XYZ file of C-alpha atoms in Angstrom:
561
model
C -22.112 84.780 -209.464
C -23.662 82.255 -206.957
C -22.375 84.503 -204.271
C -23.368 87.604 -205.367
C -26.810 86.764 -205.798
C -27.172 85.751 -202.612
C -25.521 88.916 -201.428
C -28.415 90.694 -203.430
C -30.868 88.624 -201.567
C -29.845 89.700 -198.431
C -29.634 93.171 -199.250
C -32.963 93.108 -200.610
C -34.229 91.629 -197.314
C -32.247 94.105 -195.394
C -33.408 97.073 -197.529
C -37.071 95.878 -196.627
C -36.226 96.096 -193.136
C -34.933 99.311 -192.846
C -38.224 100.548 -194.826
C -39.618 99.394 -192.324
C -37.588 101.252 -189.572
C -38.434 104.666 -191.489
C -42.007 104.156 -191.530
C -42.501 102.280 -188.524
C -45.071 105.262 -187.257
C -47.269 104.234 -190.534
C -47.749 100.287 -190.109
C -50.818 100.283 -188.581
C -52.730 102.723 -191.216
C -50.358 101.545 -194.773
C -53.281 99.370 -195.922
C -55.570 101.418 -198.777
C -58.162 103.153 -196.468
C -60.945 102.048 -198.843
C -60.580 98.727 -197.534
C -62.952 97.409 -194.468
C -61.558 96.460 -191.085
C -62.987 93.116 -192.718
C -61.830 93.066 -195.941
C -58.479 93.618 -194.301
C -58.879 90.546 -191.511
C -59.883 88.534 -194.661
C -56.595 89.456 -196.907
C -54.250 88.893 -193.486
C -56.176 85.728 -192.728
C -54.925 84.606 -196.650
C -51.422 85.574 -195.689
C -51.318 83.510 -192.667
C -52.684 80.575 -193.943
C -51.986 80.188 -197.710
C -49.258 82.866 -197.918
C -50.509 84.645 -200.350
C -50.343 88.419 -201.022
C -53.364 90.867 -201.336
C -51.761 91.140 -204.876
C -52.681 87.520 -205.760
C -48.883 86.409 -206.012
C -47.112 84.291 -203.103
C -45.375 85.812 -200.200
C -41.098 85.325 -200.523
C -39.953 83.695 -197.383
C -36.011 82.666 -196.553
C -35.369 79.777 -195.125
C -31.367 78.317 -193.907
C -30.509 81.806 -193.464
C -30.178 82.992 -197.164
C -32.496 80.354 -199.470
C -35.892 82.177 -201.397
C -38.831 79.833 -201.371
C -42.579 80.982 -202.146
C -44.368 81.530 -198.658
C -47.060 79.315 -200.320
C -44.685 76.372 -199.215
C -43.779 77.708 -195.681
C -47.003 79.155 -194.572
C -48.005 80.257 -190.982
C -50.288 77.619 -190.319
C -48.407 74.945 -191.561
C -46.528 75.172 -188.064
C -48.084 77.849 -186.031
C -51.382 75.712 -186.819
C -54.742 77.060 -188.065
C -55.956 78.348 -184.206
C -52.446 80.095 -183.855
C -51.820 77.871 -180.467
C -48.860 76.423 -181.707
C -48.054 73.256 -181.449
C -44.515 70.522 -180.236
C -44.008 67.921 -183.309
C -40.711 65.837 -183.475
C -39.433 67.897 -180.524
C -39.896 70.902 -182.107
C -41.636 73.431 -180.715
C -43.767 75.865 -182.200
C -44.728 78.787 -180.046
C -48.020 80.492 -180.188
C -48.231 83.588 -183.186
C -51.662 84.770 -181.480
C -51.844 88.255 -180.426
C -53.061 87.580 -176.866
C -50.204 85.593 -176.769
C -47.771 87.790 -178.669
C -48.824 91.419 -177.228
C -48.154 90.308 -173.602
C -44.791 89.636 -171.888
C -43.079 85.740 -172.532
C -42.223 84.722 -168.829
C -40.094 82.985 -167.799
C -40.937 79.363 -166.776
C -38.934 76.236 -165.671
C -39.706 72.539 -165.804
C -43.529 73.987 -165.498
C -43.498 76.523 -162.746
C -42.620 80.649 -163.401
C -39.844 82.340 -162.441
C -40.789 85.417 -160.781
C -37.261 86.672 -159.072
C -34.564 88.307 -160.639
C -34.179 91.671 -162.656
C -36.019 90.442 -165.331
C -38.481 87.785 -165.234
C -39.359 87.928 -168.597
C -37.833 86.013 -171.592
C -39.149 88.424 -173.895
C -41.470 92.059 -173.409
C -44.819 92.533 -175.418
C -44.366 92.853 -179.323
C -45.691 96.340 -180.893
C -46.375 96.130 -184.306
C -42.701 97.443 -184.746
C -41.079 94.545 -183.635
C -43.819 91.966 -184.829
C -42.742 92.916 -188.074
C -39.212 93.205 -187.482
C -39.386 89.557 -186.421
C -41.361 88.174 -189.275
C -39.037 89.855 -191.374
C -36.031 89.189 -189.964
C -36.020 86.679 -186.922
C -35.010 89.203 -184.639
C -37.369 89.553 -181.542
C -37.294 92.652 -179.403
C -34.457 91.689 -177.259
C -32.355 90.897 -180.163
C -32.390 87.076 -179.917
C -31.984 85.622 -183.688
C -35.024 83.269 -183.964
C -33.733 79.237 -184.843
C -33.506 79.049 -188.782
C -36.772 76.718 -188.919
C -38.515 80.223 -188.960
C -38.312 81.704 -192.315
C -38.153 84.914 -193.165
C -40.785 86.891 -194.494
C -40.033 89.960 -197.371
C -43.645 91.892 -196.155
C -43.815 95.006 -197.977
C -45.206 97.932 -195.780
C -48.664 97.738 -197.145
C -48.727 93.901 -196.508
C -47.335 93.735 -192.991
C -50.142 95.797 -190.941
C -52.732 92.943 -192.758
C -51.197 89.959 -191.004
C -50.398 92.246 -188.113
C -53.914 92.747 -187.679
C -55.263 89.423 -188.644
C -52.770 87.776 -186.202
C -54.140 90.213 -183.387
C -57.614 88.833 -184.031
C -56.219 85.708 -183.860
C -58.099 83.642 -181.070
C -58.684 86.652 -179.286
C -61.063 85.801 -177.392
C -63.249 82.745 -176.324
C -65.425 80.557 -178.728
C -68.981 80.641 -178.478
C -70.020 78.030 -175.954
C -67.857 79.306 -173.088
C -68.591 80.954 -170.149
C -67.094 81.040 -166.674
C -68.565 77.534 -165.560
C -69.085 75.645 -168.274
C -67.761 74.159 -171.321
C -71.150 73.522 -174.127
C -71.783 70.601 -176.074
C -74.828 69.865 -178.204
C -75.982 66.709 -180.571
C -77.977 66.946 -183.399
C -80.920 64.085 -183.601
C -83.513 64.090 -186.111
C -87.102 63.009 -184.428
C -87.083 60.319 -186.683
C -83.654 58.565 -185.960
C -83.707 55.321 -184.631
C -84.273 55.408 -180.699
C -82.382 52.632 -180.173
C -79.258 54.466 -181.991
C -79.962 57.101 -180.515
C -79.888 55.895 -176.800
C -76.577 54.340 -177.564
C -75.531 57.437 -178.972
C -76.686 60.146 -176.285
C -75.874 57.861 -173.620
C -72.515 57.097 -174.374
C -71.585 60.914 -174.543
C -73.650 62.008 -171.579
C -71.937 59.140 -169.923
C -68.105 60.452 -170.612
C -69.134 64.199 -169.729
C -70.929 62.809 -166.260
C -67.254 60.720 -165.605
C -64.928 64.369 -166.147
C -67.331 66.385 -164.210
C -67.402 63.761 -161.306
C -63.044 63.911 -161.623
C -63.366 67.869 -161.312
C -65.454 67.458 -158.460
C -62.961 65.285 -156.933
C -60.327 67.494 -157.832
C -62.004 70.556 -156.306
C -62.959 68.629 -153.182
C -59.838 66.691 -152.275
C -57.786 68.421 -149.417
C -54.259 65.991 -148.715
C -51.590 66.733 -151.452
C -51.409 63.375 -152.439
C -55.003 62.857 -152.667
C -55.255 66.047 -154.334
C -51.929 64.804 -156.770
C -54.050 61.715 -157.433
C -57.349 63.607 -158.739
C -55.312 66.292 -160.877
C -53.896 62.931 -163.089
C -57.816 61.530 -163.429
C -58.777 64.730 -164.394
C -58.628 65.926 -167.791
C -57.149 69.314 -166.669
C -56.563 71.640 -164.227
C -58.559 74.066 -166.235
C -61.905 71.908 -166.081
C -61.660 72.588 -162.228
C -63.793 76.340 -163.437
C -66.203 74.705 -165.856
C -67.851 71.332 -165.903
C -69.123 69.652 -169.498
C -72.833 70.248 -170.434
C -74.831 68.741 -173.361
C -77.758 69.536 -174.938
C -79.793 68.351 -177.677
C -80.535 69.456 -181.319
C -83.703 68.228 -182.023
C -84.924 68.239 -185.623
C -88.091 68.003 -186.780
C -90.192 67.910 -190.437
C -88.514 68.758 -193.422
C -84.670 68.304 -194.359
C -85.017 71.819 -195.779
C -86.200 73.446 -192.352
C -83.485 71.858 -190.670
C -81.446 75.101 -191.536
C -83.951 77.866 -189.467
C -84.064 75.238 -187.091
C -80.248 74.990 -186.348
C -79.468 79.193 -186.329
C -82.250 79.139 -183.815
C -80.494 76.384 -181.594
C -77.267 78.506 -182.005
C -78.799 81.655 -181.086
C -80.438 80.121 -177.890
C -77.966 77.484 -176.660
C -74.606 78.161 -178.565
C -72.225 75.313 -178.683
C -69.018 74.950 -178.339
C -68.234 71.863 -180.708
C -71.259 69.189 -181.666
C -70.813 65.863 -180.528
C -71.736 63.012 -182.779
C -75.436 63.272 -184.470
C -77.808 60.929 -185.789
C -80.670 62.307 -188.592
C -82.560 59.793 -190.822
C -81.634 62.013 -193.956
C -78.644 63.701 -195.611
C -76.018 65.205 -194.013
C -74.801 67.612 -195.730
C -77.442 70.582 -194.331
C -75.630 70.402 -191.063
C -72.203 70.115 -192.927
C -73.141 73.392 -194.651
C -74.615 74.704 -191.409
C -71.254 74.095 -189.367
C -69.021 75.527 -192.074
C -70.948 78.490 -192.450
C -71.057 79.378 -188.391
C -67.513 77.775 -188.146
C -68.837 75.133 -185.594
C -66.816 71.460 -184.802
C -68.783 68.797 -185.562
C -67.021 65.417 -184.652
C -68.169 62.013 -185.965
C -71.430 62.356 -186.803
C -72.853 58.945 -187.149
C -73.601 58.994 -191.641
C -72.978 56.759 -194.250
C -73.054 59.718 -196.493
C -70.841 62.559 -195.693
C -69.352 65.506 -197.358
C -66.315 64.756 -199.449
C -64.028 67.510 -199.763
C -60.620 69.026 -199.607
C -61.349 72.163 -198.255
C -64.253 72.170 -195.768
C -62.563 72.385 -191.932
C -65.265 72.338 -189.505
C -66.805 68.517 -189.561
C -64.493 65.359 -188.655
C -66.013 62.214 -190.347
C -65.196 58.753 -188.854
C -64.888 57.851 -192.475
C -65.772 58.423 -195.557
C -68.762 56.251 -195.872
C -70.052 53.903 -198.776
C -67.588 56.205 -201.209
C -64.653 54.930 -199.050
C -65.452 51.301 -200.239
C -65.695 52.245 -203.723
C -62.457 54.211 -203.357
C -61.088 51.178 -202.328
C -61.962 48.968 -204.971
C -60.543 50.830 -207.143
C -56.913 51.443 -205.667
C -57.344 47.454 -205.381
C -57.634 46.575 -209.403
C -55.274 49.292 -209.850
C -52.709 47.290 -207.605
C -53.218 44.269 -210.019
C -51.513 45.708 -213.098
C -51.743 41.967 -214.916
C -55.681 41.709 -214.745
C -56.299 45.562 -216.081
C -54.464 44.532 -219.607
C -57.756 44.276 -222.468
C -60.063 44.076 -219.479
C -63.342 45.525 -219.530
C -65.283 46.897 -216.391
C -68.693 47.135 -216.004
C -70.285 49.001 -213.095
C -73.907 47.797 -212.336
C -75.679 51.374 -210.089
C -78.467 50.772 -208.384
C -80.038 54.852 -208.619
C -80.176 54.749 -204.580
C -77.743 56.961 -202.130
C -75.938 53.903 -201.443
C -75.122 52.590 -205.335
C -74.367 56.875 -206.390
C -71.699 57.133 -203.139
C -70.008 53.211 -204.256
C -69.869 54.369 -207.514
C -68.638 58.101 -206.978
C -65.974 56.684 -205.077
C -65.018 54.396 -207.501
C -65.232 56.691 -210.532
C -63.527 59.736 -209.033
C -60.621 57.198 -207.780
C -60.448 55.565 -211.222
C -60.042 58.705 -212.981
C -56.833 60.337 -210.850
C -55.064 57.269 -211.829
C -55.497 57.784 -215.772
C -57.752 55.034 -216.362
C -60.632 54.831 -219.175
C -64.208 55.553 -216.673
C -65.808 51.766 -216.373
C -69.211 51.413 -218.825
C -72.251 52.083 -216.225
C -75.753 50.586 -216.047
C -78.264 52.317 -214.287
C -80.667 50.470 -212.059
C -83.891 52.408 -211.418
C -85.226 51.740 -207.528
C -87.147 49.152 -208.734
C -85.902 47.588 -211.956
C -84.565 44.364 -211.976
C -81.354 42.888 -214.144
C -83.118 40.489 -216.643
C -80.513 37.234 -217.102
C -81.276 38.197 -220.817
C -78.898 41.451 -219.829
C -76.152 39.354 -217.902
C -75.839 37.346 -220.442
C -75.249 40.377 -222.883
C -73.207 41.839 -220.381
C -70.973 38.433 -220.104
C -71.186 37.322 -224.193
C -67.533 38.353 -225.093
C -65.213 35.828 -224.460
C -62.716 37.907 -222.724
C -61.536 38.903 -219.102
C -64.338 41.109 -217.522
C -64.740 43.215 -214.137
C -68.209 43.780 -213.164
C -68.521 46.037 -209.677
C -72.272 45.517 -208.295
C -73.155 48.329 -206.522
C -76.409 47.266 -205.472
C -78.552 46.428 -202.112
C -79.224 42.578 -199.942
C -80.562 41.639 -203.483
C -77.263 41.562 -205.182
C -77.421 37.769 -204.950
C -79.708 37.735 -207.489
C -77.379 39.337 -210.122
C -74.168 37.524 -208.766
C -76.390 34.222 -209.093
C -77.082 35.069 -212.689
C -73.359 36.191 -213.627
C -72.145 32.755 -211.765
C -74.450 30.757 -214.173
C -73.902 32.648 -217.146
C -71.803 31.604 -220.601
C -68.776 33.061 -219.664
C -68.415 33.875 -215.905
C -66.619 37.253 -215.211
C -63.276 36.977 -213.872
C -64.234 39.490 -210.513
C -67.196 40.369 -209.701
C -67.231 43.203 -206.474
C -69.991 44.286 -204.408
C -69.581 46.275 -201.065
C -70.347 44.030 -198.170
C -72.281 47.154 -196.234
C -74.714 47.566 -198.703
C -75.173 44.024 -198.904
C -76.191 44.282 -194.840
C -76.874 40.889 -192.950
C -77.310 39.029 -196.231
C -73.440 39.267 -196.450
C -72.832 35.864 -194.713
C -75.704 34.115 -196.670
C -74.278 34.654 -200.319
C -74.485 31.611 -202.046
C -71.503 29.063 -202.618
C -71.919 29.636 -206.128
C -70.496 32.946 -206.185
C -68.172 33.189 -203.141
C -65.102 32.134 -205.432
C -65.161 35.579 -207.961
C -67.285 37.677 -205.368
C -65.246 40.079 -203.924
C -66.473 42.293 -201.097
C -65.323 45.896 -200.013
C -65.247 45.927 -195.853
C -64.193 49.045 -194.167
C -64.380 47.670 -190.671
C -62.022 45.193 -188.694
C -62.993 41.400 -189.056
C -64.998 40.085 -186.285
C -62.452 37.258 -185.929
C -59.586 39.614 -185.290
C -58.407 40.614 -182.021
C -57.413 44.156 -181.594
C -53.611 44.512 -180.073
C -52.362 47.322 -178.240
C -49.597 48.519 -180.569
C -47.499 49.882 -177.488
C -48.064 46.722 -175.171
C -48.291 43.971 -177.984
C -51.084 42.581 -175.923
C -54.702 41.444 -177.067
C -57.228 44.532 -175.736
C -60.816 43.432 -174.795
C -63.512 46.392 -175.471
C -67.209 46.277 -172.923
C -68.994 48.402 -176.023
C -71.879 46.628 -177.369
C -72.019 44.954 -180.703
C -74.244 48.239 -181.667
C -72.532 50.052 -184.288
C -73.449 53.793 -183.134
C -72.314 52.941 -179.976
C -68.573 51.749 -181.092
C -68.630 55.080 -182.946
C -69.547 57.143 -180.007
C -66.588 55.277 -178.091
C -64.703 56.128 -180.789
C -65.884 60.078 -180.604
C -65.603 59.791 -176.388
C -61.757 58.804 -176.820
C -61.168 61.805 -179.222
C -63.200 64.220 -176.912
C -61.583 63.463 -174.205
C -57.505 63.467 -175.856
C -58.813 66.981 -177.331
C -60.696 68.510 -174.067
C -57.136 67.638 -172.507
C -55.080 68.736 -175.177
C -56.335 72.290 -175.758
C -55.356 73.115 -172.123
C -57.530 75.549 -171.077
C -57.377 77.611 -174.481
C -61.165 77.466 -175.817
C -60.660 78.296 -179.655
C -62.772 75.570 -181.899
C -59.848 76.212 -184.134
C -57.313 75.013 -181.357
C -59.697 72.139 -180.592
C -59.500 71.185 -184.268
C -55.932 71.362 -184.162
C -55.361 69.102 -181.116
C -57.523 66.174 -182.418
C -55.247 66.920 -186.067
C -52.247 66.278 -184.017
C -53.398 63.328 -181.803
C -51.855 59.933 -181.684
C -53.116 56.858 -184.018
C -56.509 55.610 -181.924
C -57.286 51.983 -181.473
C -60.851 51.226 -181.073
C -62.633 47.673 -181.791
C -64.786 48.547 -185.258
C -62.027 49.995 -187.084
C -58.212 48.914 -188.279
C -56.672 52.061 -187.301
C -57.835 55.537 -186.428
C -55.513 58.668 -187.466
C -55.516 62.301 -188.128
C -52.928 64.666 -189.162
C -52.936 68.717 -189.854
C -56.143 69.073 -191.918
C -57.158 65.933 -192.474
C -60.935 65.342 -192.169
C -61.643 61.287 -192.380
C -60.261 59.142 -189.301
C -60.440 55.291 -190.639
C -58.747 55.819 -194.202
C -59.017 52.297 -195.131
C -60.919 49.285 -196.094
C -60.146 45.525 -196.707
C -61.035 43.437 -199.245
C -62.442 39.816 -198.905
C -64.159 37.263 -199.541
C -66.749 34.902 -197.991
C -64.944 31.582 -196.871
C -67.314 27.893 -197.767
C -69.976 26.944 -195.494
C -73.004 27.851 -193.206
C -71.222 29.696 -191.077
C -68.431 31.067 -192.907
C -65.625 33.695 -192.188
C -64.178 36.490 -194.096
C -60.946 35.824 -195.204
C -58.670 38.994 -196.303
C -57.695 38.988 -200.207
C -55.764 42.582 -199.046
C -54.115 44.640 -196.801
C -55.954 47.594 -195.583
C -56.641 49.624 -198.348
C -55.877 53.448 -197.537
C -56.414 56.603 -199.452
C-alpha cells in the first residue's frame, strides 16, 4: 500500500503538469480578472514567502523525489532569500528566482570569467512562464536538466501558478530608491535635541568609513599598472563601487515626536535613501520604526535603548534589544536555577519610567513562555519613594524571596533597606544600565545578594580574535555611540560588499542576515541569521566584587535569547 500511494502521488503531480501543458496559452490571464494587478503581486508575494495559497491553505511541495510536505515548511524564501538574490550556505548554492535574473539567458561562466565560444554559450535560455512553471512543478528547466532534489516540487494549480509567476517577475526588478548612476544614498536620522557630543561620534564615524571607500574607488579608477590596479580592486569594496561613490545626508528632526512623521515622507520625497545609517533622537523610537516599515526602508543600528520588539517587522536591525534584553535575561537566569524557584516568591519593584516598563516587559513576557506564575509587581510613581515601612512588609515572611529592582542610580536606597531588613531576600537583581555610573559605588552591604544584569563585555576582558586566538586591540573611544557606529561601519561595509552590485534593500537585508559572527570591543558576540533582527543576543550576569575600586565578576555565561 506504501507503494501505491506514492505511485498516486506522482501521478497526481504528473497530472498537474500536463494541465499545465494543455493550458499553457492561459497562465498568464488564469487568475479571477476581478482581482488587481496588486491584489495579485500581494497573493504571489504570500506564496513565495509563507507558501501559502490564495485559498488560505498551504502550498504541497515534494521533496527526495516522491515525499509531500506543506510548502509552509519549504518556502521560497527560506533559500532563495527574501530579495530573491539567492544566496551559497554550507556549499550549497542557491541561485537567484528573480525575474531579471530568470527571464534572461544563464551563461556560461568559469572560475569567474564567461565563456563566450562554442555553439552554445549558454547553460540555460530565458524562462517563459511555460517553463517557469514547468520547473517549479517539476524540476525540469527548459533544457531538460532535472534540478538537484534540495528543490522541492511545487503542486501549483493553474490559477495559482501565474500569481507567483508574476510576483517573482516583480521580484527586484529594478533598483531601490537611493540609486542612481553615480551614487549609492545614505541618510541618518538626528533629532535637534540629541546630544552633540553623540552625535559627532556618531556622524563622524560613518562619514568617516564612506570618505575611506570612496577614496579606494578613486584609487581603483585611477591606477593604470595591473598590479597596482590588482592591489586597489582587493581595498575596494567592489568592482561595482567603481560607478557610484557613498553619499550621506542628514535627517534632521525638529519639535514634536508626533511631527516627526510629515517630517520624514518629506526627507524621502526630496533626498530618498537607500538604507539609514545609525540615528540618534532624544525620544522614542518607534515613529521611525513605523516610518521605515511602512516605506520598506533599512534602518541599521540606530543608537536606542528602547526599540521595537517584534517577530515580524523586517526593515530595522537593532544592535540589541535594549533595557528589555536585560530583563529577558534575568529571567532565563532564575529559570536556569530550578532549586531556588521551589516555594519562592518574586517580587518586581517598577519604577513607572521607560527604563523600569522595558526591564520589566522583558522580564514578564520571558517569565510567562516558560509557564511560570507572573512575579507580584509594585508600581513606583516618578517620584515616590519605597518607605522601609514597605520593605519590611515586602521581606516579613520568613521564606526564600526574589525581589528584581527595576529602578534608576537610586536603587541603593531600596537595596540598602532590603540589606538591613528582618529577613534579607535571598537575590535581589537590578540592571546595572539603569543603575548608570553609580554601578561601581553600590555599597558593601548589598554587593553579596545584588545581582546585576550587564549586556556588554567586561571592561577587564580582552577581546580575542576567534580565528587567530590572539588578543585584538580596538582605537574607538570609550564613547558608547561611537563603539556602536564601529559596530554599524563593520556591517556596512561586509553588506555594501556582499550585495555585489545588486541594489535591492531586500538583498542588502539579506547579506547582513547571512554575515559571519562580528567581534567588536562593547559587545560578547555579534550575529545575525535569515530574519533575525537583534545582533548582541545576550547579557551576563554579575556582581560587584569588595572594595573602592571593585570589578565585576561573572555569576553566568552569556545569557542568550
Amino acid at each position: 500500500m506504501k507503494g501505491l500511494g506514492k505511485t498516486l502521488i506522482l501521478l497526481s503531480a504528473v497530472a498537474a503538469c500536463l494541465s499545465l501543458l494543455i493550458v499553457c496559452d492561459a497562465t498568464a490571464t488564469s487568475a479571477s480578472p476581478a482581482l488587481s494587478q496588486q491584489q495579485k503581486l500581494k497573493l504571489g508575494e504570500r506564496i513565495y514567502r509563507e507558501g501559502i495559497l490564495p485559498n488560505g491553505e498551504p502550498l504541497m511541495a515534494f521533496v527526495k523525489g516522491d515525499l509531500p510536505v506543506p510548502g509552509t515548511a519549504f518556502t521560497c524564501i527560506s533559500c532563495h532569500l527574501r530579495g530573491g538574490i539567492g544566496s551559497i550556505e554550507g556549499g550549497v548554492y542557491t541561485p537567484p528566482t528573480n525575474g531579471k535574473t530568470l527571464y534572461q539567458p544563464l551563461k556560461k561562466i568559469h572560475k569567474g570569467v564567461e565563456i563566450k565560444y562554442g555553439e552554445d554559450p549558454f547553460r540555460r535560455p530565458a524562462y517563459t512562464d511555460e517553463t517557469l512553471a514547468e520547473v517549479l512543478r517539476t524540476g525540469t528547466d527548459p533544457v531538460g536538466k532535472i534540478l538537484d532534489d534540495v528543490m522541492p516540487r511545487y503542486l501549483l494549480e493553474d490559477e495559482d501558478a501565474p500569481l507567483l509567476i508574476a510576483y517573482l517577475k516583480s521580484l527586484s526588478s529594478e533598483f531601490s530608491p537611493g540609486v542612481t548612476d553615480t551614487t549609492l544614498h545614505f541618510a541618518t536620522i538626528i533629532s535637534e535635541d540629541a546630544n552633540p557630543a553623540d552625535t559627532e561620534a556618531m556622524v563622524s564615524g560613518i562619514e568617516k568609513f564612506i570618505t575611506d571607500k570612496n577614496g579606494m574607488a578613486n584609487n581603483y579608477r585611477n591606477v593604470r599598472t595591473p598590479r597596482d590596479r590588482m592591489m586597489a580592486k582587493a581595498m575596494s569594496t567592489s568592482k561595482e563601487l567603481e560607478l557610484r561613490k557613498l553619499t550621506l545626508s542628514r535627517w534632521i528632526l525638529k519639535g514634536a515626536p508626533e511631527t516627526w512623521r510629515r517630517q520624514l515622507e518629506e526627507y524621502n520625497r526630496r533626498e530618498p535613501a537607500f538604507a539609514l545609517l545609525g540615528g540618534l533622537v532624544n525620544g522614542d523610537w518607534q515613529p521611525i520604526h513605523q516610518f521605515t516599515e511602512e516605506n520598506g526602508i533599512p534602518c541599521i543600528f540606530p543608537n536606542t535603548d528602547f526599540p521595537v520588539i517584534s517577530d515580524t517587522d523586517w526593515y530595522t536591525l537593532y544592535i540589541s534589544k535594549g533595557f528589555y534584553q536585560e530583563g529577558e535575561a534575568v529571567a532565563r537566569f532564575l529559570n536556569s536555577k530550578e532549586e531556588l524557584l521551589q516555594d519562592t516568591r518574586i517580587i518586581q519593584i517598577v519604577r513607572a519610567s521607560r527604563e523600569g516598563r522595558a526591564l520589566s516587559a522583558g522580564f514578564e513576557e520571558t517569565w510567562k513562555t516558560m509557564s511560570h506564575n507572573p512575579p507580584l509587581t509594585i508600581s513606583l510613581a516618578k517620584e515616590e519613594q519605597l518607605s522601609d515601612a514597605m520593605v519590611s512588609k515586602l521581606t516579613a515572611k520568613e521564606e526564600p524571596l526574589i525581589i528584581l529592582v527595576w529602578d534608576g542610580p537610586d536603587s541603593g536606597r531600596i537595596l540598602t533597606a532590603l540589606a538591613n531588613g528582618k529577613n534579607k531576600p535571598t537575590m535581589v537583581f537590578a540592571s546595572s544600565s539603569y543603575l548608570g555610573k553609580n554601578l561601581m559605588t553600590l555599597p558593601e552591604q548589598v554587593r553579596d545578594f545584588t545581582y546585576l544584569s550587564y549586556p556588554y563585555r567586561l571592561p577587564q576582558d580582552k577581546v580575542i580574535d576567534p580565528m587567530m586566538g590572539k588578543a585584538i586591540n580596538f582605537q574607538v573611544g570609550d564613547n558608547r555611540v561611537a563603539q556602536q557606529t564601529y559596530a554599524l561601519v563593520l556591517t556596512l561595509n561586509m553588506a555594501v560588499m556582499e550585495i555585489k552590485g545588486n541594489y535591492y534593500r531586500d538583498h542588502f537585508l539579506d547579506a547582513i542576515g547571512m554575515s559571519m559572527d562580528r567581534v567588536v570591543p562593547l559587545y560578547e558576540r555579534l550575529s545575525f541569521g535569515p530574519g533575525q533582527r537583534y545582533a548582541s543576543k545576550g547579557c551576563y550576569i554579575v556582581q560587584l566584587a569588595g572594595g573602592e575600586n571593585p570589578q565585576l565578576v561573572k555569576r553566568s555565561d552569556w545569557v542568550t535569547h
